[in-house]
Tab-separated table of N, CA, C and O in Angstrom:
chain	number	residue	atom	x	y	z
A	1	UNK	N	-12.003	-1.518	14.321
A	1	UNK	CA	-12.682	-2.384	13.387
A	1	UNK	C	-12.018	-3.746	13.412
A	1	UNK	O	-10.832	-3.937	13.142
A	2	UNK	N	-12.790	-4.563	13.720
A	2	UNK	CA	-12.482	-6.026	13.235
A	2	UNK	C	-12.848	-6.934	12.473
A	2	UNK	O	-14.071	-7.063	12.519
A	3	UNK	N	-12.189	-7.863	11.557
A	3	UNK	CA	-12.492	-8.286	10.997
A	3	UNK	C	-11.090	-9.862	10.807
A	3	UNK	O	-10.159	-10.220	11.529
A	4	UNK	N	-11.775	-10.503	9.160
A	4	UNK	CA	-10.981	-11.270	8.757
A	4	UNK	C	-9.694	-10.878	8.477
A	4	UNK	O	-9.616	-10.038	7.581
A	5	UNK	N	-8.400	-11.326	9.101
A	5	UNK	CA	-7.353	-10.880	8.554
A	5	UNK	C	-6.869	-10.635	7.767
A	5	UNK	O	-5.961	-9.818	7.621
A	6	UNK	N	-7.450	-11.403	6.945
A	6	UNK	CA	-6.688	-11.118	5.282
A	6	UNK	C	-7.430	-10.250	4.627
A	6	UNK	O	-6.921	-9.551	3.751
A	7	UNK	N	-8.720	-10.161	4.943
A	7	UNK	CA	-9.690	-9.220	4.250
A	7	UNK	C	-9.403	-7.772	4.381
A	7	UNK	O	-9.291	-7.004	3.426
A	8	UNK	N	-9.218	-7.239	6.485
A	8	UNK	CA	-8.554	-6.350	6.262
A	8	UNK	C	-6.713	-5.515	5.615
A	8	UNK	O	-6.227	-4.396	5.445
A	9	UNK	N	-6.357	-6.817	5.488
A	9	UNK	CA	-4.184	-6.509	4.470
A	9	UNK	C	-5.355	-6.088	3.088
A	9	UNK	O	-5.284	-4.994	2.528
A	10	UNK	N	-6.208	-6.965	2.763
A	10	UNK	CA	-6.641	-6.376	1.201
A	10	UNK	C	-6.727	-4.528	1.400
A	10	UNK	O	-6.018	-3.591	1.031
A	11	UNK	N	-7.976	-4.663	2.168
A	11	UNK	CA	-8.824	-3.431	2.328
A	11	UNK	C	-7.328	-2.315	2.540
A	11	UNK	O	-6.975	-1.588	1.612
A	12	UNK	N	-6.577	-2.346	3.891
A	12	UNK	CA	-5.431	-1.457	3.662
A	12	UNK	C	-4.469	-1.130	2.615
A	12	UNK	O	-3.889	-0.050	2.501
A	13	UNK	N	-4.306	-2.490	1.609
A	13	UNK	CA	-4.084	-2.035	0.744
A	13	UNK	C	-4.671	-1.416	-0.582
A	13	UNK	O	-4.020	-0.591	-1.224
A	14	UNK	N	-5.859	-1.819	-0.951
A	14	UNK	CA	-6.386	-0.624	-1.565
A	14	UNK	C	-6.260	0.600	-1.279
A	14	UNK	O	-5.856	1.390	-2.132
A	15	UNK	N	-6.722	1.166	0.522
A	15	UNK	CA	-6.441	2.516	0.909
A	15	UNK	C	-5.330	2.816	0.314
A	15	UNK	O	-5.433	3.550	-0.669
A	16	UNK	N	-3.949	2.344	0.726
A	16	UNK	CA	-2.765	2.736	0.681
A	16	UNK	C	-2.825	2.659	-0.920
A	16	UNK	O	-1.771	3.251	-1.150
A	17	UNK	N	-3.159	2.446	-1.741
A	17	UNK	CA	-2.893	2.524	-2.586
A	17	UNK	C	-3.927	4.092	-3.382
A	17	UNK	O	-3.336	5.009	-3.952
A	18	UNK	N	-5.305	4.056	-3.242
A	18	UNK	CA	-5.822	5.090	-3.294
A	18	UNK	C	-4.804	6.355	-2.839
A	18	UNK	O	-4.338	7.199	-3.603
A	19	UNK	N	-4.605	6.262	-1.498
A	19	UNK	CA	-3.575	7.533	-1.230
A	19	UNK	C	-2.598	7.522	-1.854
A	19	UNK	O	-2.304	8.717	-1.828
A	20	UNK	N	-1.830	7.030	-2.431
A	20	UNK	CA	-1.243	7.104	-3.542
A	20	UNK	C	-1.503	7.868	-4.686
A	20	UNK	O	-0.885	8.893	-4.975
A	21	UNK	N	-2.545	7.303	-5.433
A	21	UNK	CA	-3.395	8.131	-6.326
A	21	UNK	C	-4.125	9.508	-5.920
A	21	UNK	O	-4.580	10.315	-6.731
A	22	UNK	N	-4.140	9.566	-5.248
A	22	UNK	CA	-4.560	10.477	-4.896
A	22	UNK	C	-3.684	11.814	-4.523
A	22	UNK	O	-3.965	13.012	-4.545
A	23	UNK	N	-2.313	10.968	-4.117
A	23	UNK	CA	-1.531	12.718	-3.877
A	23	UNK	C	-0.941	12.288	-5.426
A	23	UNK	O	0.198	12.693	-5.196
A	24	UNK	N	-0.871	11.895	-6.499
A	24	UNK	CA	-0.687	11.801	-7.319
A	24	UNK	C	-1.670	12.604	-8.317
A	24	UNK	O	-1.208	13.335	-9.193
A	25	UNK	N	-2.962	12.432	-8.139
A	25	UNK	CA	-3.939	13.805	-8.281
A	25	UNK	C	-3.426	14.618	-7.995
A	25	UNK	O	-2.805	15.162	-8.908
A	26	UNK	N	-3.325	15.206	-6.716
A	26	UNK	CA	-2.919	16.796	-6.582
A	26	UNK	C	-1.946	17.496	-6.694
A	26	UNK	O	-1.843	18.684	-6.389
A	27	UNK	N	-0.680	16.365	-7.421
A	27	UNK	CA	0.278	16.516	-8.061
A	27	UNK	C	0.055	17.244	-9.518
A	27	UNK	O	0.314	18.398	-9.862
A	28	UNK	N	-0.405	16.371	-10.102
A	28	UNK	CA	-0.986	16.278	-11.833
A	28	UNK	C	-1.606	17.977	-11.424
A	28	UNK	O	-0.853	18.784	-11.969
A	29	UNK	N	-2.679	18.658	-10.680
A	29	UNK	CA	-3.013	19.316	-10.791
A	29	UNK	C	-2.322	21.106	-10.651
A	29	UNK	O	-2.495	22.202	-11.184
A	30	UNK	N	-1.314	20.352	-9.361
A	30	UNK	CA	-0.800	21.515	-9.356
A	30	UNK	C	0.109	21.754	-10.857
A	30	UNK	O	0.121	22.891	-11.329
A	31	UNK	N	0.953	20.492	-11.657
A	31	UNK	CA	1.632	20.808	-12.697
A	31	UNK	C	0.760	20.856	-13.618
A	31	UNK	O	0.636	19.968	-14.462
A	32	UNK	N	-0.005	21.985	-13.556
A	32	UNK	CA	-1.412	22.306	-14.382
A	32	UNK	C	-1.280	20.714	-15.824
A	32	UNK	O	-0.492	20.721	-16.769
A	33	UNK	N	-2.056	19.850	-15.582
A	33	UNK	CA	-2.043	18.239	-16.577
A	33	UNK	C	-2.752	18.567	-16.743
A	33	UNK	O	-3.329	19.468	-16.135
A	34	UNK	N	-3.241	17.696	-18.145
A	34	UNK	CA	-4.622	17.714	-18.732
A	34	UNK	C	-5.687	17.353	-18.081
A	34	UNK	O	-5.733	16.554	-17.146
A	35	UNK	N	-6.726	18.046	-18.658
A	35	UNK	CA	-8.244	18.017	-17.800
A	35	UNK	C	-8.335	15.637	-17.800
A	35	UNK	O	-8.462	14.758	-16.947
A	36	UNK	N	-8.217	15.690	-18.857
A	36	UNK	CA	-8.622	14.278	-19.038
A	36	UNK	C	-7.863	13.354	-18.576
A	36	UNK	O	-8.178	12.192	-18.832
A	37	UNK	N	-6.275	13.710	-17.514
A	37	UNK	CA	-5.544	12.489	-17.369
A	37	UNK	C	-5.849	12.706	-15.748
A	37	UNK	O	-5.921	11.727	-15.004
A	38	UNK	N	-5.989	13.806	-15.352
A	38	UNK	CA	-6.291	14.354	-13.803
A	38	UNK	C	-7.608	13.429	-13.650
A	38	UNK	O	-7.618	12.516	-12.825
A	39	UNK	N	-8.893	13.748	-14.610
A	39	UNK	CA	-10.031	13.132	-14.079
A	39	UNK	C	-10.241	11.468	-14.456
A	39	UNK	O	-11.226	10.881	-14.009
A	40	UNK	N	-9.500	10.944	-15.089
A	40	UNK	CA	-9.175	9.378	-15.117
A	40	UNK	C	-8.266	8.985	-13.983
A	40	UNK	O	-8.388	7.827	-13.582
A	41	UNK	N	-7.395	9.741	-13.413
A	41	UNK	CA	-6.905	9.358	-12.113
A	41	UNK	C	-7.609	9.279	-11.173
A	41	UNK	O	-7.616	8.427	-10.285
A	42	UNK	N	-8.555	10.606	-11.390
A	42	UNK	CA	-9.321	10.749	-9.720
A	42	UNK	C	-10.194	9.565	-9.832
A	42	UNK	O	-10.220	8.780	-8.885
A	43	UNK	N	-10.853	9.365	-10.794
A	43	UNK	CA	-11.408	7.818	-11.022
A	43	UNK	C	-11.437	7.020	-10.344
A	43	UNK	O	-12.213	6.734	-9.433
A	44	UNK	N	-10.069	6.310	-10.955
A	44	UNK	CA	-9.624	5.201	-10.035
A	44	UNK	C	-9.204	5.893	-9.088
A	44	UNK	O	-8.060	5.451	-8.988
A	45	UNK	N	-9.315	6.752	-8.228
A	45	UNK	CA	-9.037	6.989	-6.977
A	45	UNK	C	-10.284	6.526	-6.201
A	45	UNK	O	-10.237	5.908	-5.138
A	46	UNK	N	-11.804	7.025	-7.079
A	46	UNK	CA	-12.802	6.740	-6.603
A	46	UNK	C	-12.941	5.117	-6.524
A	46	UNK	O	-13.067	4.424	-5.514
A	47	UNK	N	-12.880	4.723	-7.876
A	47	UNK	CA	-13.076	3.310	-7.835
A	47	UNK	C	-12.169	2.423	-6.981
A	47	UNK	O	-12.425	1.220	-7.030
A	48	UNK	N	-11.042	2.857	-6.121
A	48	UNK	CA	-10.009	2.192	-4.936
A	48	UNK	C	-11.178	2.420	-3.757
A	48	UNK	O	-11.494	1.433	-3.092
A	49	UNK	N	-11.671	3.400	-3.552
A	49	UNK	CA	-12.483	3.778	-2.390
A	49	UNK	C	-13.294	3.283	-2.180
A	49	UNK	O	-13.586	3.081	-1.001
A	50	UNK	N	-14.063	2.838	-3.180
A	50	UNK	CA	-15.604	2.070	-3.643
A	50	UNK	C	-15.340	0.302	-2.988
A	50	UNK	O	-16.076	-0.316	-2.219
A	51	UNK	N	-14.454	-0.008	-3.420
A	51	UNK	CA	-13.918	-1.368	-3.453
A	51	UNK	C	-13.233	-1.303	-1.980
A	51	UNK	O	-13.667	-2.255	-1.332
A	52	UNK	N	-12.760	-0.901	-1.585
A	52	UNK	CA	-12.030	-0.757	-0.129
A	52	UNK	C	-13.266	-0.910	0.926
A	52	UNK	O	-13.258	-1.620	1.932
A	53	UNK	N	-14.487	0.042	0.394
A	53	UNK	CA	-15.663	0.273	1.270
A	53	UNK	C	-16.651	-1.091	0.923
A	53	UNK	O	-17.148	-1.692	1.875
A	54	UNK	N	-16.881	-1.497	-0.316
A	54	UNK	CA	-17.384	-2.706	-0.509
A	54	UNK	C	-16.406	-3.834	0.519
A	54	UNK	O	-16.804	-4.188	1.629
A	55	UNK	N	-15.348	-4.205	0.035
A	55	UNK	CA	-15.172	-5.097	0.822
A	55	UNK	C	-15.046	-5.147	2.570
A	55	UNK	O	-14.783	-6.167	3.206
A	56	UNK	N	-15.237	-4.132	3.008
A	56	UNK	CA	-15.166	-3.683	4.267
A	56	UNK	C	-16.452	-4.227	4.644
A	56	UNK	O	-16.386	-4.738	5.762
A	57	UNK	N	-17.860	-4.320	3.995
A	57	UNK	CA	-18.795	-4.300	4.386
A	57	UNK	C	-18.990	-5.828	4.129
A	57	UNK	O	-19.509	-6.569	4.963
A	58	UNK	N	-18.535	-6.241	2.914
A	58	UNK	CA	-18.899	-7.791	2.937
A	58	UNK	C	-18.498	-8.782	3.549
A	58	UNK	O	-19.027	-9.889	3.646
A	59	UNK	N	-17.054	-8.200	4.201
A	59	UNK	CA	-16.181	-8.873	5.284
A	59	UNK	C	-16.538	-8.610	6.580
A	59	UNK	O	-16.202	-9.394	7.468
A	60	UNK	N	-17.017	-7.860	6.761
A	60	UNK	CA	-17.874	-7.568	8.244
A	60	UNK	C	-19.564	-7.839	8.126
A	60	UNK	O	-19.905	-7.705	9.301
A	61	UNK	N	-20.095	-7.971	7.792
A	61	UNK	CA	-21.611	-8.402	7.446
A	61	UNK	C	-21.666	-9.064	7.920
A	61	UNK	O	-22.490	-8.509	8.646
A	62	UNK	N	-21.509	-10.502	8.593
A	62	UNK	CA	-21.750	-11.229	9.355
A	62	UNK	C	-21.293	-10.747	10.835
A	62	UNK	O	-22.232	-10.626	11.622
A	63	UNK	N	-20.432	-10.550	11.172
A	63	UNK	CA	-20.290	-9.482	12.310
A	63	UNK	C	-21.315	-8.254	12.684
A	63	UNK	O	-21.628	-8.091	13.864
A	64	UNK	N	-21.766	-7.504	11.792
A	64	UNK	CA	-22.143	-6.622	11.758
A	64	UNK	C	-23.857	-6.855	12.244
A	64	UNK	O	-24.594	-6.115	12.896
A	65	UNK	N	-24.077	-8.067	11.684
A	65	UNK	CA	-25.430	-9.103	11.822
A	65	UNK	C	-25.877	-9.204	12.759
A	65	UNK	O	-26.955	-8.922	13.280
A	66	UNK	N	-24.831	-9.725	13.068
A	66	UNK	CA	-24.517	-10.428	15.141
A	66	UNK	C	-24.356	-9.451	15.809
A	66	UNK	O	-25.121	-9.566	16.767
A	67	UNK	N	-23.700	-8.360	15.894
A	67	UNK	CA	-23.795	-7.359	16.777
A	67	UNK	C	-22.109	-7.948	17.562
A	67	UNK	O	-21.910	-7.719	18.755
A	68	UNK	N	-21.026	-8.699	16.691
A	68	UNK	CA	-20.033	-9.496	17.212
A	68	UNK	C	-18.619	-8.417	17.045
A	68	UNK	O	-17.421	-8.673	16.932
A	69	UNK	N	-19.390	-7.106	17.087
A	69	UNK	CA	-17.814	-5.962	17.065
A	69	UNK	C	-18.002	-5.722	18.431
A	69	UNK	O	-18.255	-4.528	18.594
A	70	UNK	N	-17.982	-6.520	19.769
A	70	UNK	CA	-17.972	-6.064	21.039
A	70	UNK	C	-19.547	-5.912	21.637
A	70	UNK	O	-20.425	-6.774	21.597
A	71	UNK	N	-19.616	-4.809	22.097
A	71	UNK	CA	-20.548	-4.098	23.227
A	71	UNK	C	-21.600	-3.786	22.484
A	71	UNK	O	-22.683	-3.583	23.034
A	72	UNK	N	-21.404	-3.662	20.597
A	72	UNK	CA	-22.621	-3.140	19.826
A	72	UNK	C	-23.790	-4.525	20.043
A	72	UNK	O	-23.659	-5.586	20.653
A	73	UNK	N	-24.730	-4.059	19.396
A	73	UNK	CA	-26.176	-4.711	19.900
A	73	UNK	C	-26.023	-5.192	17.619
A	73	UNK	O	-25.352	-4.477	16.875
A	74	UNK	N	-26.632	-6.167	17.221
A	74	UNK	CA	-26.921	-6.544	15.697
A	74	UNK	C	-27.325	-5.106	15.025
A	74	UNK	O	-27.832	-4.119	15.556
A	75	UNK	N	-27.052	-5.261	14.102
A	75	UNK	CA	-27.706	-3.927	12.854
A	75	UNK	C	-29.164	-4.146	12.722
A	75	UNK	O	-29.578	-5.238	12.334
A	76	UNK	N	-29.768	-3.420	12.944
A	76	UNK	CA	-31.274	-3.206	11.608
A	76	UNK	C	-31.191	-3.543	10.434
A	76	UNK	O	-30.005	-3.649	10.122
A	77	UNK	N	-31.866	-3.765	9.621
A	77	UNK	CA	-32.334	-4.159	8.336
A	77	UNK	C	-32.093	-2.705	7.968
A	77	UNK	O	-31.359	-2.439	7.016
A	78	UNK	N	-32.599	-1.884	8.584
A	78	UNK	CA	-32.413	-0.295	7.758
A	78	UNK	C	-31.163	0.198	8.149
A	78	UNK	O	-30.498	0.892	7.380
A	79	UNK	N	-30.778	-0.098	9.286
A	79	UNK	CA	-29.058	0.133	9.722
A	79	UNK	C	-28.039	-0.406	8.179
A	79	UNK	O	-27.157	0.172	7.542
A	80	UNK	N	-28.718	-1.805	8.031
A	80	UNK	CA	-27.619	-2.393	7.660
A	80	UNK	C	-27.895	-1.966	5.641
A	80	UNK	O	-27.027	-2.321	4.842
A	81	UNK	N	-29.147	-1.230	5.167
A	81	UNK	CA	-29.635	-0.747	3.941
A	81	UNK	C	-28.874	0.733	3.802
A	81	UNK	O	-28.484	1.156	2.714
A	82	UNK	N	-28.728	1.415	4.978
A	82	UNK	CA	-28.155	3.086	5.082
A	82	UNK	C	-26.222	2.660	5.033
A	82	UNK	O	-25.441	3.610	5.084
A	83	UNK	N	-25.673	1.229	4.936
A	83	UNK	CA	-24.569	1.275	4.939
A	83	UNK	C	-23.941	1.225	3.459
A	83	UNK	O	-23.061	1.835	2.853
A	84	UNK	N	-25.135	-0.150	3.106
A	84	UNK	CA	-25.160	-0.374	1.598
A	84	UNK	C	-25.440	1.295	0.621
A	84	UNK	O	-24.647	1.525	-0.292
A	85	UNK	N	-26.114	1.912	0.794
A	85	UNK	CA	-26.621	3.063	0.193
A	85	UNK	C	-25.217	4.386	0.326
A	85	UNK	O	-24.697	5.256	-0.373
A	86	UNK	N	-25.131	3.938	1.375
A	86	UNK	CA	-23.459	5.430	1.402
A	86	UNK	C	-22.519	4.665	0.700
A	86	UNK	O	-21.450	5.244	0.507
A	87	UNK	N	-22.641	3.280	0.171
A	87	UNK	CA	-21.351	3.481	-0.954
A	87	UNK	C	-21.932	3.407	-2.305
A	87	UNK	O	-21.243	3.484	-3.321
A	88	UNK	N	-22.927	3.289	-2.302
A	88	UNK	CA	-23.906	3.334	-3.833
A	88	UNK	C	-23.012	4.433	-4.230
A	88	UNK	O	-23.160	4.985	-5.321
């Protein structure tokens, strides 16, 4: 994947930070935690993922347009609607 440099240090760091939260989830769970602090974590685990995948797409969208990741050919209009829709 290529992109803007700085866009992708953001994007890795959200990941890295999701994984964080996330073995931090399955921490909380194994030390049987409350139902309600486990599922406000996994949360923002989701909401790191959401945002990692949003900006992935808004930082590549013009790339993605052009067909400018190499050897690929431009997206479809429905290519580029089925990308938007898997992070809905």
């Amino acid at each position: 994947m290529t992109g803007d440099e700085e866009a992708m240090t953001a994007v890795l760091n959200r990941l890295r930070r999701a994984q964080g939260q996330l073995s931090g989830v399955i921490a909380m769970i194994e030390a049987g935690r409350d139902c309600k602090d486990v599922v406000t974590q996994l949360a923002a685990v989701s909401r790191a993922l959401d945002r990692a995948g949003f900006k992935i797409v808004a930082s590549g969208m013009r790339q993605c347009i052009n067909g400018a990741d190499g050897d690929q050919a431009p997206l479809t209009e429905a290519e580029l609607e089925k990308l938007f829709l898997a992070l809905a």
